[in-house]
Amino acid sequence: MLIRIFSLVLGVVMSVSLLADELTIKPDAPKSYIVKKGDTLWDISGIFLNQPWLWPKLWRLNPEINNPHLIYPGDELRLVFDAQGQPMLVKGKPELKWSPKVRKQLKDQNPVSTLPLNTIAPYIRYDSVKSLAELEGLPKIIGSDGGYKSSIDGFKVYINSDLIVGQSYGIYHKGEAIVDPETNENLGYNIRLVGTGKASQSGDMSKKQPSTVFVDGAKREIRSGAFVIPVNEGQKYPSIFTMRAATQETKGLIVSSATKLREFAKFDVVMINKGNSQAVQVGDVLMVNRKSPAVVETDDGPQYTKDTSRWNKLANSNYSDYDMPSEIIGQVMVFKVYDKVSMALILHSEKPLRVLDGVAAP
């Protein structure tokens, strides 16, 4: 529930810019829909539109829907067209029968909102990407008061930099390199928060005296070599995220994910090999596409390449490859942009997404 979650948890509200894009109603869009518990404005808009990010154009202010954020489970939504032939949703009679008892219960119901983004709060707050040069310039842990690594609160670590007493710091471990499969370029390293602490002694590195940080929020094992970054540095977000179709030039690949699993789905966080250098912006919506399995023509007819042996390729005089099409299998929205890589939230997926799936403007 975006409005509630971002106001209570992140203090961030997401809205969508009203672009000049024409609304495209799905051929199989229903004439009406009964709102169900757990629905979001994005999900409902996706039932009617090919471009769900244009939901404000569908949920236009009208006498029936004064505030689309106040749609409740049980409400009936009807698809109609205005005098100019443009589609819009209006609210019909609710499915529930009203009574004093029901009215009392409705006060506890949550209205439908845009997206339940509490699922990416940890990534918005803590995950980051740093280049090797940036990492080399960061303060790091050189040891602890116990002389060992630990995953519990209440111990002290020593930092090879002059820190500010009273300042809170995040402690990060360096993850694997993010490599661009197209260029083999190192795009940076995904660093993950493993703990937090507060500087209790500033130190004096001119005399080789390290600073002291009291760890008060260990999340994982903390060991020497972990990087230390002031809390909130690089974590400022605009009060409004504007979702828009990415520019037509935007085209790239999914190169990693926050979970590091083989496959990922709706509300997982992925990384794409495009960033500020390629004019990617926060709020860009990209379509995820995947090339269909390769097919070859053989003397025995068409076969999938993966099922064709090397010997068969040599033995068949009619062997030839087909240029198979790519199909759209999902949508992602960019929420954090670095120089050459961006983090994006999976908004929709028809099948599990994978590393090397393509991303492109709608």
XYZ file of C-alpha atoms in Angstrom:
362
model
C 0.000 0.000 0.000
C 2.091 2.913 -1.316
C 0.435 5.941 0.257
C 0.215 4.384 3.711
C 3.599 2.677 3.578
C 5.526 5.642 2.268
C 3.899 8.073 4.676
C 4.418 5.834 7.685
C 7.587 3.951 6.776
C 9.553 5.892 4.199
C 7.719 9.206 4.012
C 7.805 8.928 0.247
C 4.791 9.168 -2.038
C 4.883 7.901 -5.584
C 2.956 9.606 -8.358
C 3.031 9.369 -12.122
C 3.565 12.213 -14.563
C 0.776 12.731 -17.042
C 2.652 12.193 -20.255
C 1.242 12.678 -23.699
C 1.143 8.910 -24.221
C -2.126 7.623 -25.590
C -3.920 5.146 -23.386
C -4.191 1.699 -24.916
C -6.994 -0.430 -23.522
C -6.316 -4.156 -23.539
C -8.467 -6.112 -26.011
C -9.625 -8.405 -23.206
C -10.231 -5.608 -20.676
C -13.446 -6.221 -18.709
C -16.296 -3.700 -18.667
C -16.326 -3.747 -14.880
C -14.233 -5.019 -11.991
C -14.915 -5.652 -8.306
C -12.011 -4.482 -6.138
C -10.536 -7.260 -4.018
C -8.516 -7.126 -0.819
C -4.843 -6.802 -1.663
C -5.430 -5.035 -5.005
C -3.325 -1.985 -5.861
C -4.014 0.852 -8.296
C -1.158 -0.489 -10.406
C -2.624 -4.002 -10.505
C -6.121 -2.760 -11.317
C -4.822 -0.411 -14.020
C -2.896 -3.337 -15.496
C -6.192 -5.193 -15.956
C -7.385 -2.429 -18.290
C -4.218 -0.810 -19.704
C -1.190 -1.953 -21.667
C 0.724 0.853 -19.904
C -0.149 0.658 -16.173
C 2.210 3.539 -15.351
C -0.299 5.861 -17.047
C -2.916 5.035 -14.401
C -3.651 8.725 -13.535
C -5.091 9.185 -17.024
C -7.454 6.272 -16.404
C -8.291 7.314 -12.814
C -9.126 10.890 -13.766
C -10.859 13.082 -11.253
C -14.569 12.701 -11.882
C -17.750 12.775 -9.784
C -17.567 9.024 -9.296
C -13.905 8.768 -8.210
C -12.862 11.938 -6.405
C -9.730 10.301 -5.057
C -8.471 7.049 -6.596
C -6.482 6.387 -3.421
C -9.792 5.911 -1.587
C -11.006 2.889 -3.504
C -11.973 0.075 -1.151
C -12.390 -3.699 -1.515
C -15.935 -4.379 -2.661
C -16.175 -1.259 -4.860
C -17.287 -1.845 -8.442
C -15.226 -0.053 -11.104
C -16.711 0.449 -14.553
C -14.827 1.273 -17.768
C -16.504 4.094 -19.692
C -15.511 6.606 -22.375
C -15.846 10.386 -22.205
C -17.143 12.751 -24.895
C -13.739 12.717 -26.597
C -13.688 8.925 -26.669
C -11.045 8.670 -23.959
C -11.367 5.806 -21.444
C -11.778 6.335 -17.719
C -12.852 4.333 -14.690
C -15.910 5.313 -12.675
C -17.111 3.798 -9.454
C -20.397 1.929 -9.501
C -22.449 0.650 -6.633
C -20.420 -1.259 -4.031
C -20.845 -4.974 -3.823
C -21.268 -4.792 -0.043
C -24.648 -4.002 1.490
C -24.362 -1.013 3.765
C -25.462 -1.226 7.383
C -24.343 0.473 10.625
C -22.230 -2.596 11.350
C -20.550 -2.517 7.941
C -19.853 1.222 8.172
C -18.115 0.651 11.464
C -16.021 -2.095 9.912
C -15.091 0.036 6.881
C -13.247 2.475 9.138
C -10.674 -0.257 9.690
C -10.342 -1.125 6.011
C -7.325 0.076 4.057
C -7.997 1.859 0.760
C -6.346 0.525 -2.370
C -3.054 2.267 -3.096
C -0.488 2.322 -5.864
C 2.227 -0.146 -4.867
C 3.200 -2.019 -1.675
C 6.773 -0.709 -1.743
C 7.567 -1.754 1.807
C 9.087 -4.807 0.125
C 11.973 -2.704 -1.213
C 12.499 -0.508 1.857
C 15.699 -2.383 2.868
C 17.153 -1.899 -0.612
C 16.188 1.763 -0.844
C 17.719 2.466 2.535
C 20.814 0.347 2.578
C 21.982 -1.312 -0.627
C 24.392 0.702 -2.725
C 26.851 0.420 -5.576
C 30.411 1.744 -5.399
C 33.260 1.703 -7.888
C 36.609 0.259 -6.854
C 38.045 3.779 -6.681
C 35.208 4.886 -4.397
C 35.707 1.884 -2.125
C 39.439 2.533 -1.856
C 38.666 6.019 -0.550
C 36.293 4.857 2.203
C 37.236 4.383 5.882
C 37.339 0.737 6.943
C 37.485 -1.425 10.038
C 41.006 -2.485 10.987
C 40.114 -4.478 14.115
C 37.935 -4.746 17.236
C 38.317 -4.556 20.995
C 37.961 -8.333 21.220
C 40.353 -9.193 18.446
C 37.758 -11.215 16.522
C 34.804 -10.864 14.155
C 31.352 -10.730 15.702
C 27.667 -10.661 14.817
C 26.318 -9.337 18.124
C 25.751 -5.815 19.424
C 27.802 -4.099 22.072
C 31.402 -4.300 20.882
C 33.831 -1.718 19.558
C 35.554 -1.579 16.201
C 38.433 0.625 15.134
C 38.436 2.696 11.943
C 41.415 3.989 9.948
C 39.989 7.492 9.628
C 39.113 10.523 11.736
C 35.388 10.212 12.443
C 32.928 12.617 14.042
C 32.036 11.711 17.627
C 28.294 11.100 17.942
C 27.838 10.538 14.190
C 26.061 7.305 13.222
C 27.742 5.110 10.630
C 26.674 2.202 8.469
C 29.046 -0.762 8.183
C 29.177 -2.444 4.784
C 30.709 -5.547 3.240
C 31.769 -5.565 -0.398
C 29.850 -7.984 -2.589
C 30.773 -9.442 -5.963
C 31.685 -7.219 -8.876
C 28.867 -6.239 -11.235
C 30.219 -7.010 -14.697
C 28.693 -5.760 -17.934
C 28.199 -8.918 -20.069
C 28.275 -6.796 -23.236
C 31.613 -5.070 -22.589
C 33.133 -7.097 -19.705
C 33.541 -3.777 -17.904
C 33.451 -3.717 -14.105
C 30.426 -1.509 -13.333
C 31.055 -1.455 -9.586
C 30.428 -3.495 -6.465
C 27.152 -4.041 -4.634
C 27.840 -3.200 -0.981
C 25.504 -4.480 1.727
C 24.779 -3.177 5.184
C 25.942 -5.548 7.921
C 25.586 -3.260 10.925
C 25.364 0.241 12.336
C 27.223 2.045 15.059
C 28.099 5.410 16.537
C 31.533 7.022 16.749
C 32.619 7.245 20.397
C 36.158 8.486 19.778
C 37.386 10.538 16.834
C 40.967 9.265 16.658
C 43.922 11.083 15.070
C 45.265 9.421 11.945
C 48.163 11.911 11.781
C 49.443 9.962 14.783
C 48.154 6.619 13.478
C 45.423 6.592 16.147
C 42.186 5.024 14.792
C 38.667 6.190 15.587
C 36.320 4.046 17.660
C 32.784 3.018 16.674
C 30.468 1.317 19.152
C 28.402 -1.245 17.218
C 24.760 -1.043 18.289
C 23.016 -2.704 15.348
C 24.830 -5.768 14.043
C 22.801 -7.477 11.298
C 25.440 -9.915 10.078
C 28.949 -10.934 10.989
C 31.198 -7.866 11.081
C 34.861 -8.360 10.267
C 38.008 -6.384 9.519
C 38.001 -4.727 6.108
C 34.316 -3.712 6.250
C 33.672 -0.190 4.970
C 32.199 2.602 7.084
C 29.867 5.242 5.603
C 27.942 7.994 7.446
C 24.272 7.074 7.830
C 22.046 8.848 5.263
C 24.954 9.559 2.901
C 23.713 8.817 -0.611
C 20.304 7.814 0.781
C 18.339 11.001 0.091
C 15.305 10.518 -2.114
C 12.871 12.986 -3.642
C 9.531 13.330 -1.873
C 7.873 12.310 -5.146
C 8.978 9.584 -7.549
C 7.710 10.337 -11.050
C 7.133 7.220 -13.112
C 7.585 7.663 -16.833
C 8.262 5.601 -19.926
C 12.040 5.485 -20.400
C 13.533 7.237 -23.420
C 13.536 5.206 -26.614
C 17.344 5.043 -26.590
C 17.389 3.119 -23.307
C 18.314 -0.492 -23.907
C 20.283 -2.835 -21.685
C 20.411 -6.056 -19.690
C 19.630 -7.288 -16.205
C 23.104 -7.999 -14.813
C 22.447 -8.858 -11.166
C 19.814 -8.981 -8.432
C 19.595 -8.085 -4.759
C 18.723 -11.682 -3.823
C 21.529 -13.232 -5.919
C 19.135 -16.054 -6.776
C 18.936 -17.663 -10.221
C 15.442 -16.312 -10.879
C 13.414 -13.420 -9.506
C 9.860 -12.130 -9.667
C 7.500 -9.309 -8.752
C 8.919 -6.828 -6.186
C 12.406 -8.284 -6.336
C 15.194 -5.775 -6.965
C 17.454 -6.148 -10.000
C 20.368 -4.194 -11.450
C 20.661 -3.132 -15.073
C 23.829 -2.183 -16.949
C 22.729 1.383 -17.690
C 22.952 4.460 -15.473
C 23.569 8.200 -15.442
C 26.040 7.867 -18.297
C 23.200 6.577 -20.490
C 20.666 9.188 -19.251
C 18.688 6.690 -17.152
C 16.560 8.470 -14.537
C 14.785 7.551 -11.329
C 11.208 6.577 -12.209
C 11.985 5.201 -15.686
C 9.737 2.267 -16.581
C 11.357 -0.392 -18.765
C 9.951 -3.492 -20.403
C 11.790 -6.762 -19.782
C 12.210 -8.968 -22.833
C 13.697 -12.376 -23.543
C 14.663 -13.929 -26.857
C 12.698 -17.079 -27.605
C 14.637 -20.376 -27.576
C 16.877 -20.760 -30.633
C 15.617 -23.031 -33.412
C 17.577 -24.561 -36.272
C 16.450 -26.193 -39.498
C 17.894 -29.679 -40.039
C 17.326 -32.533 -42.471
C 14.912 -33.911 -39.883
C 12.977 -30.666 -39.587
C 13.171 -27.751 -37.114
C 14.792 -28.484 -33.768
C 15.736 -26.450 -30.727
C 19.441 -25.638 -30.845
C 19.937 -26.888 -27.303
C 18.645 -30.310 -28.370
C 20.872 -30.529 -31.437
C 24.262 -32.186 -31.105
C 27.401 -30.794 -32.686
C 27.639 -33.880 -34.908
C 24.084 -33.300 -36.103
C 24.983 -29.739 -37.062
C 27.872 -31.010 -39.190
C 25.918 -33.882 -40.736
C 22.849 -31.881 -41.802
C 23.221 -30.064 -45.118
C 20.066 -28.016 -44.449
C 21.254 -26.846 -41.040
C 20.448 -23.145 -40.531
C 19.579 -20.844 -37.656
C 16.373 -18.854 -37.306
C 16.420 -15.351 -35.887
C 13.848 -15.943 -33.155
C 11.822 -12.988 -31.820
C 12.026 -11.494 -28.333
C 8.900 -11.398 -26.192
C 7.998 -8.990 -23.393
C 7.843 -10.850 -20.072
C 7.811 -8.112 -17.451
C 8.212 -4.501 -16.363
C 10.659 -2.790 -14.014
C 10.913 0.697 -12.535
C 14.280 2.347 -11.823
C 14.495 3.717 -8.268
C 18.215 4.361 -7.842
C 20.760 5.405 -10.465
C 24.560 5.264 -10.398
C 27.071 6.132 -13.095
C 26.872 2.933 -15.130
C 24.342 0.793 -13.297
C 20.828 1.257 -11.904
C 18.656 -0.543 -9.366
C 15.100 -1.331 -10.418
C 11.991 -2.858 -8.886
C 10.174 -5.611 -10.770
C 6.597 -4.381 -11.175
C 5.274 -7.306 -13.160
C 6.554 -10.584 -14.538
C 4.751 -13.184 -16.620
C 7.472 -15.712 -15.799
C 10.548 -15.687 -13.559
C 13.114 -13.135 -14.730
C 16.817 -13.924 -15.044
C 20.196 -12.307 -15.458
C 20.777 -11.411 -19.138
C 17.098 -10.707 -19.812
C 16.892 -7.519 -21.850
C 15.362 -4.201 -20.788
C 14.155 -1.504 -23.148
C 11.834 1.486 -23.359
C 8.127 0.627 -23.798
